[in-house]
Amino acid sequence: MNELLQQWGYFGMAFGLGCYFFAAWLQKKCKLSILNPLLISTIIVVLFLWFFHVDYETFDQGARYITYFLTPATVCLAVPLYKQFQILRKNALAILAGVLAGCIAHGLVIGGMAALCKMEPILMVSLLPKSITTAIALGTCEELGGITGITIVGTLVAGLMGAILGPALLKWFRIKEPVAQGVCVGTASHAIGTSKMLELGQVQGAMSSLAIVVSGLITVVLAPVFASVFG
């Protein structure tokens, strides 16, 4: 199987996209939040690699091309933000305060858990940037001397948690203001959570998109501080 995949260099990309479209169709048909397309497609790919004994490096030869679209896709989130610019200007201070509070709380939780569980410093710094977009998270992890693989997994889990549990948590805590909803999920769950906010409304999607950028910038500044304090 590995030799066959090496001959077809784009198999990883084609298979990954096929799994995602199937998972998106499945969620649309079943209408269950737990059937998040990214989660389901990831499980299918992992099972495929395990069942057919395919090396990840071989599969990634074609699948890596998908990552080239990561940055353009993130930039496209600026479109709903532009459409809701008036709301942004009106709530700029509250949005900034909310994102800052979220970033500080995240750093304290990761640092506190690291101290409580006696976690190795390299593991802690790998988890510090998990709630920001992958492009910024990987750069931050490398600067802190962390393990990028752990950061990627943490980022994926944070995004999926926001997409799957975000709406339920907002309802549970009675957060009904669209701006607050977007800021909450965008700060904690980056682009994956933002995709769910876009389903709730344009305002939520726009504010979540803004939170991605602001939380990324704040985390780049605060992550070294938390790393030095708890490391």
PDB file of C-alpha atoms in Angstrom:
ATOM      1  CA  MET A   1       0.000   0.000   0.000  1.00  0.00           C
ATOM      2  CA  ASN A   2       2.847   2.409   0.796  1.00  0.00           C
ATOM      3  CA  GLU A   3       4.414   1.840  -2.620  1.00  0.00           C
ATOM      4  CA  LEU A   4       1.073   2.423  -4.329  1.00  0.00           C
ATOM      5  CA  LEU A   5       0.539   5.707  -2.486  1.00  0.00           C
ATOM      6  CA  GLN A   6       4.058   6.856  -3.331  1.00  0.00           C
ATOM      7  CA  GLN A   7       3.244   6.441  -7.012  1.00  0.00           C
ATOM      8  CA  TRP A   8       0.098   8.574  -6.637  1.00  0.00           C
ATOM      9  CA  GLY A   9       1.480  11.705  -5.004  1.00  0.00           C
ATOM     10  CA  TYR A  10      -1.889  13.445  -4.546  1.00  0.00           C
ATOM     11  CA  PHE A  11      -3.710  10.576  -2.880  1.00  0.00           C
ATOM     12  CA  GLY A  12      -3.444  12.109   0.602  1.00  0.00           C
ATOM     13  CA  MET A  13      -5.044  15.364  -0.527  1.00  0.00           C
ATOM     14  CA  ALA A  14      -7.799  13.632  -2.515  1.00  0.00           C
ATOM     15  CA  PHE A  15      -8.591  11.181   0.273  1.00  0.00           C
ATOM     16  CA  GLY A  16      -8.542  13.863   2.962  1.00  0.00           C
ATOM     17  CA  LEU A  17     -10.884  16.139   1.028  1.00  0.00           C
ATOM     18  CA  GLY A  18     -13.171  13.208   0.219  1.00  0.00           C
ATOM     19  CA  CYS A  19     -13.405  12.291   3.896  1.00  0.00           C
ATOM     20  CA  TYR A  20     -14.186  15.892   4.829  1.00  0.00           C
ATOM     21  CA  PHE A  21     -16.951  16.273   2.240  1.00  0.00           C
ATOM     22  CA  PHE A  22     -18.455  12.982   3.349  1.00  0.00           C
ATOM     23  CA  ALA A  23     -18.325  14.089   6.993  1.00  0.00           C
ATOM     24  CA  ALA A  24     -19.909  17.448   6.098  1.00  0.00           C
ATOM     25  CA  TRP A  25     -22.719  15.631   4.306  1.00  0.00           C
ATOM     26  CA  LEU A  26     -23.161  13.308   7.288  1.00  0.00           C
ATOM     27  CA  GLN A  27     -23.445  16.200   9.739  1.00  0.00           C
ATOM     28  CA  LYS A  28     -25.917  18.021   7.505  1.00  0.00           C
ATOM     29  CA  LYS A  29     -28.057  14.904   7.259  1.00  0.00           C
ATOM     30  CA  CYS A  30     -27.942  13.951  10.943  1.00  0.00           C
ATOM     31  CA  LYS A  31     -27.799  17.534  12.328  1.00  0.00           C
ATOM     32  CA  LEU A  32     -25.658  16.569  15.309  1.00  0.00           C
ATOM     33  CA  SER A  33     -22.907  18.867  16.605  1.00  0.00           C
ATOM     34  CA  ILE A  34     -20.794  15.898  17.688  1.00  0.00           C
ATOM     35  CA  LEU A  35     -20.488  14.899  14.024  1.00  0.00           C
ATOM     36  CA  ASN A  36     -18.130  17.761  13.309  1.00  0.00           C
ATOM     37  CA  PRO A  37     -16.676  17.306   9.793  1.00  0.00           C
ATOM     38  CA  LEU A  38     -13.106  17.869  10.943  1.00  0.00           C
ATOM     39  CA  LEU A  39     -13.452  15.376  13.793  1.00  0.00           C
ATOM     40  CA  ILE A  40     -15.098  12.679  11.678  1.00  0.00           C
ATOM     41  CA  SER A  41     -12.733  13.089   8.742  1.00  0.00           C
ATOM     42  CA  THR A  42      -9.735  12.910  11.107  1.00  0.00           C
ATOM     43  CA  ILE A  43     -11.026   9.670  12.617  1.00  0.00           C
ATOM     44  CA  ILE A  44     -11.567   8.170   9.152  1.00  0.00           C
ATOM     45  CA  VAL A  45      -8.049   9.087   8.033  1.00  0.00           C
ATOM     46  CA  VAL A  46      -6.487   7.684  11.228  1.00  0.00           C
ATOM     47  CA  LEU A  47      -8.428   4.420  10.854  1.00  0.00           C
ATOM     48  CA  PHE A  48      -7.374   4.182   7.212  1.00  0.00           C
ATOM     49  CA  LEU A  49      -3.692   4.625   8.088  1.00  0.00           C
ATOM     50  CA  TRP A  50      -3.949   2.087  10.895  1.00  0.00           C
ATOM     51  CA  PHE A  51      -5.937  -0.573   9.013  1.00  0.00           C
ATOM     52  CA  PHE A  52      -3.796  -0.516   5.857  1.00  0.00           C
ATOM     53  CA  HIS A  53      -0.501   0.029   7.731  1.00  0.00           C
ATOM     54  CA  VAL A  54       0.244   3.220   5.813  1.00  0.00           C
ATOM     55  CA  ASP A  55       3.173   5.326   7.003  1.00  0.00           C
ATOM     56  CA  TYR A  56       2.157   8.850   7.931  1.00  0.00           C
ATOM     57  CA  GLU A  57       5.091  10.304   5.993  1.00  0.00           C
ATOM     58  CA  THR A  58       3.887   8.544   2.837  1.00  0.00           C
ATOM     59  CA  PHE A  59       0.332   9.784   3.292  1.00  0.00           C
ATOM     60  CA  ASP A  60       1.525  13.296   4.099  1.00  0.00           C
ATOM     61  CA  GLN A  61       3.378  13.579   0.785  1.00  0.00           C
ATOM     62  CA  GLY A  62       0.066  14.393  -0.837  1.00  0.00           C
ATOM     63  CA  ALA A  63      -1.965  15.615   2.148  1.00  0.00           C
ATOM     64  CA  ARG A  64       0.479  18.437   2.938  1.00  0.00           C
ATOM     65  CA  TYR A  65      -0.757  20.390  -0.064  1.00  0.00           C
ATOM     66  CA  ILE A  66      -3.961  21.112   1.862  1.00  0.00           C
ATOM     67  CA  THR A  67      -1.973  23.073   4.443  1.00  0.00           C
ATOM     68  CA  TYR A  68      -1.009  25.584   1.760  1.00  0.00           C
ATOM     69  CA  PHE A  69      -4.586  26.851   1.882  1.00  0.00           C
ATOM     70  CA  LEU A  70      -4.531  27.385   5.657  1.00  0.00           C
ATOM     71  CA  THR A  71      -3.320  30.988   5.601  1.00  0.00           C
ATOM     72  CA  PRO A  72      -5.569  32.129   2.690  1.00  0.00           C
ATOM     73  CA  ALA A  73      -8.559  30.507   4.385  1.00  0.00           C
ATOM     74  CA  THR A  74      -7.815  32.369   7.618  1.00  0.00           C
ATOM     75  CA  VAL A  75      -7.456  35.664   5.741  1.00  0.00           C
ATOM     76  CA  CYS A  76     -10.866  35.108   4.118  1.00  0.00           C
ATOM     77  CA  LEU A  77     -12.413  35.368   7.583  1.00  0.00           C
ATOM     78  CA  ALA A  78     -11.784  39.109   7.308  1.00  0.00           C
ATOM     79  CA  VAL A  79     -14.718  39.413   4.882  1.00  0.00           C
ATOM     80  CA  PRO A  80     -17.502  39.114   7.502  1.00  0.00           C
ATOM     81  CA  LEU A  81     -15.441  41.374   9.768  1.00  0.00           C
ATOM     82  CA  TYR A  82     -15.406  44.084   7.104  1.00  0.00           C
ATOM     83  CA  LYS A  83     -19.171  43.783   6.700  1.00  0.00           C
ATOM     84  CA  GLN A  84     -19.675  44.306  10.436  1.00  0.00           C
ATOM     85  CA  PHE A  85     -17.149  47.125  10.848  1.00  0.00           C
ATOM     86  CA  GLN A  86     -19.638  49.493  12.481  1.00  0.00           C
ATOM     87  CA  ILE A  87     -20.352  46.993  15.243  1.00  0.00           C
ATOM     88  CA  LEU A  88     -16.614  46.481  15.699  1.00  0.00           C
ATOM     89  CA  ARG A  89     -15.957  50.196  16.099  1.00  0.00           C
ATOM     90  CA  LYS A  90     -18.807  50.561  18.576  1.00  0.00           C
ATOM     91  CA  ASN A  91     -17.605  47.680  20.779  1.00  0.00           C
ATOM     92  CA  ALA A  92     -13.834  47.917  20.254  1.00  0.00           C
ATOM     93  CA  LEU A  93     -12.898  48.424  23.908  1.00  0.00           C
ATOM     94  CA  ALA A  94     -15.159  45.645  25.182  1.00  0.00           C
ATOM     95  CA  ILE A  95     -13.855  43.259  22.521  1.00  0.00           C
ATOM     96  CA  LEU A  96     -10.228  43.999  23.360  1.00  0.00           C
ATOM     97  CA  ALA A  97     -10.873  43.567  27.087  1.00  0.00           C
ATOM     98  CA  GLY A  98     -12.683  40.283  26.498  1.00  0.00           C
ATOM     99  CA  VAL A  99      -9.945  38.812  24.326  1.00  0.00           C
ATOM    100  CA  LEU A 100      -7.228  39.962  26.746  1.00  0.00           C
ATOM    101  CA  ALA A 101      -9.070  38.394  29.684  1.00  0.00           C
ATOM    102  CA  GLY A 102      -9.468  35.155  27.740  1.00  0.00           C
ATOM    103  CA  CYS A 103      -5.770  34.987  26.846  1.00  0.00           C
ATOM    104  CA  ILE A 104      -4.679  35.674  30.427  1.00  0.00           C
ATOM    105  CA  ALA A 105      -7.112  33.075  31.782  1.00  0.00           C
ATOM    106  CA  HIS A 106      -5.850  30.514  29.273  1.00  0.00           C
ATOM    107  CA  GLY A 107      -2.222  31.104  30.242  1.00  0.00           C
ATOM    108  CA  LEU A 108      -3.019  30.835  33.943  1.00  0.00           C
ATOM    109  CA  VAL A 109      -4.956  27.598  33.450  1.00  0.00           C
ATOM    110  CA  ILE A 110      -2.161  25.981  31.412  1.00  0.00           C
ATOM    111  CA  GLY A 111       0.482  27.185  33.878  1.00  0.00           C
ATOM    112  CA  GLY A 112      -1.572  26.091  36.865  1.00  0.00           C
ATOM    113  CA  MET A 113      -2.194  22.643  35.387  1.00  0.00           C
ATOM    114  CA  ALA A 114       1.499  22.304  34.570  1.00  0.00           C
ATOM    115  CA  ALA A 115       2.451  23.120  38.159  1.00  0.00           C
ATOM    116  CA  LEU A 116      -0.243  20.861  39.624  1.00  0.00           C
ATOM    117  CA  CYS A 117       0.625  17.889  37.406  1.00  0.00           C
ATOM    118  CA  LYS A 118       4.383  18.550  37.572  1.00  0.00           C
ATOM    119  CA  MET A 119       4.468  18.801  33.810  1.00  0.00           C
ATOM    120  CA  GLU A 120       7.746  19.091  31.952  1.00  0.00           C
ATOM    121  CA  PRO A 121       8.403  22.705  30.820  1.00  0.00           C
ATOM    122  CA  ILE A 122       8.649  21.628  27.179  1.00  0.00           C
ATOM    123  CA  LEU A 123       5.121  20.201  27.350  1.00  0.00           C
ATOM    124  CA  MET A 124       3.748  23.334  28.980  1.00  0.00           C
ATOM    125  CA  VAL A 125       5.194  25.701  26.363  1.00  0.00           C
ATOM    126  CA  SER A 126       3.837  23.400  23.662  1.00  0.00           C
ATOM    127  CA  LEU A 127       0.313  23.852  25.041  1.00  0.00           C
ATOM    128  CA  LEU A 128       0.455  27.596  25.690  1.00  0.00           C
ATOM    129  CA  PRO A 129      -0.389  28.582  22.065  1.00  0.00           C
ATOM    130  CA  LYS A 130      -3.037  25.888  21.514  1.00  0.00           C
ATOM    131  CA  SER A 131      -6.003  28.276  21.409  1.00  0.00           C
ATOM    132  CA  ILE A 132      -4.730  30.511  18.593  1.00  0.00           C
ATOM    133  CA  THR A 133      -4.731  29.845  14.874  1.00  0.00           C
ATOM    134  CA  THR A 134      -2.306  27.146  13.737  1.00  0.00           C
ATOM    135  CA  ALA A 135      -0.125  29.422  11.625  1.00  0.00           C
ATOM    136  CA  ILE A 136       0.709  31.617  14.645  1.00  0.00           C
ATOM    137  CA  ALA A 137       0.666  28.748  17.150  1.00  0.00           C
ATOM    138  CA  LEU A 138       3.414  26.822  15.355  1.00  0.00           C
ATOM    139  CA  GLY A 139       5.681  29.865  15.166  1.00  0.00           C
ATOM    140  CA  THR A 140       5.122  30.629  18.849  1.00  0.00           C
ATOM    141  CA  CYS A 141       5.807  27.023  19.818  1.00  0.00           C
ATOM    142  CA  GLU A 142       9.082  26.984  17.896  1.00  0.00           C
ATOM    143  CA  GLU A 143      10.201  30.255  19.489  1.00  0.00           C
ATOM    144  CA  LEU A 144       9.518  28.833  22.952  1.00  0.00           C
ATOM    145  CA  GLY A 145      11.331  25.589  22.155  1.00  0.00           C
ATOM    146  CA  GLY A 146       8.211  23.423  22.344  1.00  0.00           C
ATOM    147  CA  ILE A 147       7.106  20.355  20.407  1.00  0.00           C
ATOM    148  CA  THR A 148       5.102  21.341  17.338  1.00  0.00           C
ATOM    149  CA  GLY A 149       3.292  18.004  17.176  1.00  0.00           C
ATOM    150  CA  ILE A 150       1.786  18.579  20.614  1.00  0.00           C
ATOM    151  CA  THR A 151       0.816  22.128  19.645  1.00  0.00           C
ATOM    152  CA  ILE A 152      -0.964  20.871  16.532  1.00  0.00           C
ATOM    153  CA  VAL A 153      -2.929  18.293  18.492  1.00  0.00           C
ATOM    154  CA  GLY A 154      -3.785  20.848  21.174  1.00  0.00           C
ATOM    155  CA  THR A 155      -4.913  23.343  18.559  1.00  0.00           C
ATOM    156  CA  LEU A 156      -7.095  20.736  16.887  1.00  0.00           C
ATOM    157  CA  VAL A 157      -8.703  19.698  20.172  1.00  0.00           C
ATOM    158  CA  ALA A 158      -9.317  23.326  21.217  1.00  0.00           C
ATOM    159  CA  GLY A 159     -10.967  24.075  17.890  1.00  0.00           C
ATOM    160  CA  LEU A 160     -13.149  20.986  17.935  1.00  0.00           C
ATOM    161  CA  MET A 161     -14.236  21.625  21.517  1.00  0.00           C
ATOM    162  CA  GLY A 162     -15.340  25.119  20.551  1.00  0.00           C
ATOM    163  CA  ALA A 163     -17.172  23.941  17.453  1.00  0.00           C
ATOM    164  CA  ILE A 164     -18.913  21.039  19.189  1.00  0.00           C
ATOM    165  CA  LEU A 165     -19.533  22.376  22.700  1.00  0.00           C
ATOM    166  CA  GLY A 166     -19.387  26.134  22.069  1.00  0.00           C
ATOM    167  CA  PRO A 167     -23.075  26.731  21.265  1.00  0.00           C
ATOM    168  CA  ALA A 168     -24.208  24.591  24.203  1.00  0.00           C
ATOM    169  CA  LEU A 169     -21.880  26.392  26.630  1.00  0.00           C
ATOM    170  CA  LEU A 170     -23.048  29.789  25.401  1.00  0.00           C
ATOM    171  CA  LYS A 171     -26.625  28.729  26.012  1.00  0.00           C
ATOM    172  CA  TRP A 172     -25.775  27.233  29.402  1.00  0.00           C
ATOM    173  CA  PHE A 173     -24.071  30.421  30.608  1.00  0.00           C
ATOM    174  CA  ARG A 174     -26.841  32.516  29.008  1.00  0.00           C
ATOM    175  CA  ILE A 175     -24.497  34.490  26.772  1.00  0.00           C
ATOM    176  CA  LYS A 176     -26.975  35.873  24.264  1.00  0.00           C
ATOM    177  CA  GLU A 177     -25.167  38.969  22.936  1.00  0.00           C
ATOM    178  CA  PRO A 178     -23.839  38.119  19.424  1.00  0.00           C
ATOM    179  CA  VAL A 179     -20.639  40.125  19.936  1.00  0.00           C
ATOM    180  CA  ALA A 180     -19.863  38.334  23.204  1.00  0.00           C
ATOM    181  CA  GLN A 181     -20.613  34.956  21.648  1.00  0.00           C
ATOM    182  CA  GLY A 182     -18.171  35.541  18.822  1.00  0.00           C
ATOM    183  CA  VAL A 183     -15.421  36.868  21.084  1.00  0.00           C
ATOM    184  CA  CYS A 184     -15.750  33.919  23.472  1.00  0.00           C
ATOM    185  CA  VAL A 185     -15.476  31.196  20.856  1.00  0.00           C
ATOM    186  CA  GLY A 186     -12.941  32.980  18.646  1.00  0.00           C
ATOM    187  CA  THR A 187     -10.578  33.553  21.557  1.00  0.00           C
ATOM    188  CA  ALA A 188     -10.750  29.950  22.740  1.00  0.00           C
ATOM    189  CA  SER A 189     -11.183  27.990  19.515  1.00  0.00           C
ATOM    190  CA  HIS A 190      -9.674  30.001  16.622  1.00  0.00           C
ATOM    191  CA  ALA A 191     -10.799  29.252  13.031  1.00  0.00           C
ATOM    192  CA  ILE A 192     -12.578  25.960  13.722  1.00  0.00           C
ATOM    193  CA  GLY A 193     -14.776  27.576  16.340  1.00  0.00           C
ATOM    194  CA  THR A 194     -15.277  30.563  14.052  1.00  0.00           C
ATOM    195  CA  SER A 195     -16.720  28.303  11.369  1.00  0.00           C
ATOM    196  CA  LYS A 196     -19.434  27.354  13.866  1.00  0.00           C
ATOM    197  CA  MET A 197     -20.043  30.991  14.781  1.00  0.00           C
ATOM    198  CA  LEU A 198     -20.600  31.797  11.105  1.00  0.00           C
ATOM    199  CA  GLU A 199     -23.464  29.319  11.200  1.00  0.00           C
ATOM    200  CA  LEU A 200     -25.042  31.243  14.094  1.00  0.00           C
ATOM    201  CA  GLY A 201     -24.816  34.640  12.392  1.00  0.00           C
ATOM    202  CA  GLN A 202     -22.675  37.172  10.561  1.00  0.00           C
ATOM    203  CA  VAL A 203     -22.018  39.214  13.713  1.00  0.00           C
ATOM    204  CA  GLN A 204     -20.821  36.192  15.662  1.00  0.00           C
ATOM    205  CA  GLY A 205     -18.612  35.136  12.766  1.00  0.00           C
ATOM    206  CA  ALA A 206     -17.119  38.601  12.345  1.00  0.00           C
ATOM    207  CA  MET A 207     -16.326  39.042  16.025  1.00  0.00           C
ATOM    208  CA  SER A 208     -14.889  35.547  16.228  1.00  0.00           C
ATOM    209  CA  SER A 209     -12.666  36.333  13.219  1.00  0.00           C
ATOM    210  CA  LEU A 210     -11.404  39.454  14.953  1.00  0.00           C
ATOM    211  CA  ALA A 211     -10.762  37.503  18.157  1.00  0.00           C
ATOM    212  CA  ILE A 212      -8.520  35.107  16.209  1.00  0.00           C
ATOM    213  CA  VAL A 213      -6.216  37.931  15.166  1.00  0.00           C
ATOM    214  CA  VAL A 214      -6.191  39.787  18.484  1.00  0.00           C
ATOM    215  CA  SER A 215      -5.745  36.657  20.607  1.00  0.00           C
ATOM    216  CA  GLY A 216      -2.899  35.547  18.356  1.00  0.00           C
ATOM    217  CA  LEU A 217      -1.057  38.831  18.835  1.00  0.00           C
ATOM    218  CA  ILE A 218      -1.670  38.894  22.580  1.00  0.00           C
ATOM    219  CA  THR A 219      -0.586  35.276  23.016  1.00  0.00           C
ATOM    220  CA  VAL A 220       2.673  35.909  21.153  1.00  0.00           C
ATOM    221  CA  VAL A 221       3.469  38.558  23.773  1.00  0.00           C
ATOM    222  CA  LEU A 222       2.148  36.756  26.861  1.00  0.00           C
ATOM    223  CA  ALA A 223       3.312  33.189  26.116  1.00  0.00           C
ATOM    224  CA  PRO A 224       6.993  33.887  26.928  1.00  0.00           C
ATOM    225  CA  VAL A 225       5.906  35.553  30.166  1.00  0.00           C
ATOM    226  CA  PHE A 226       3.880  32.538  31.289  1.00  0.00           C
ATOM    227  CA  ALA A 227       6.670  30.219  30.149  1.00  0.00           C
ATOM    228  CA  SER A 228       9.179  32.055  32.360  1.00  0.00           C
ATOM    229  CA  VAL A 229       6.833  32.236  35.348  1.00  0.00           C
ATOM    230  CA  PHE A 230       5.645  28.610  35.314  1.00  0.00           C
ATOM    231  CA  GLY A 231       8.601  27.028  33.510  1.00  0.00           C
TER     232      GLY A 231
END
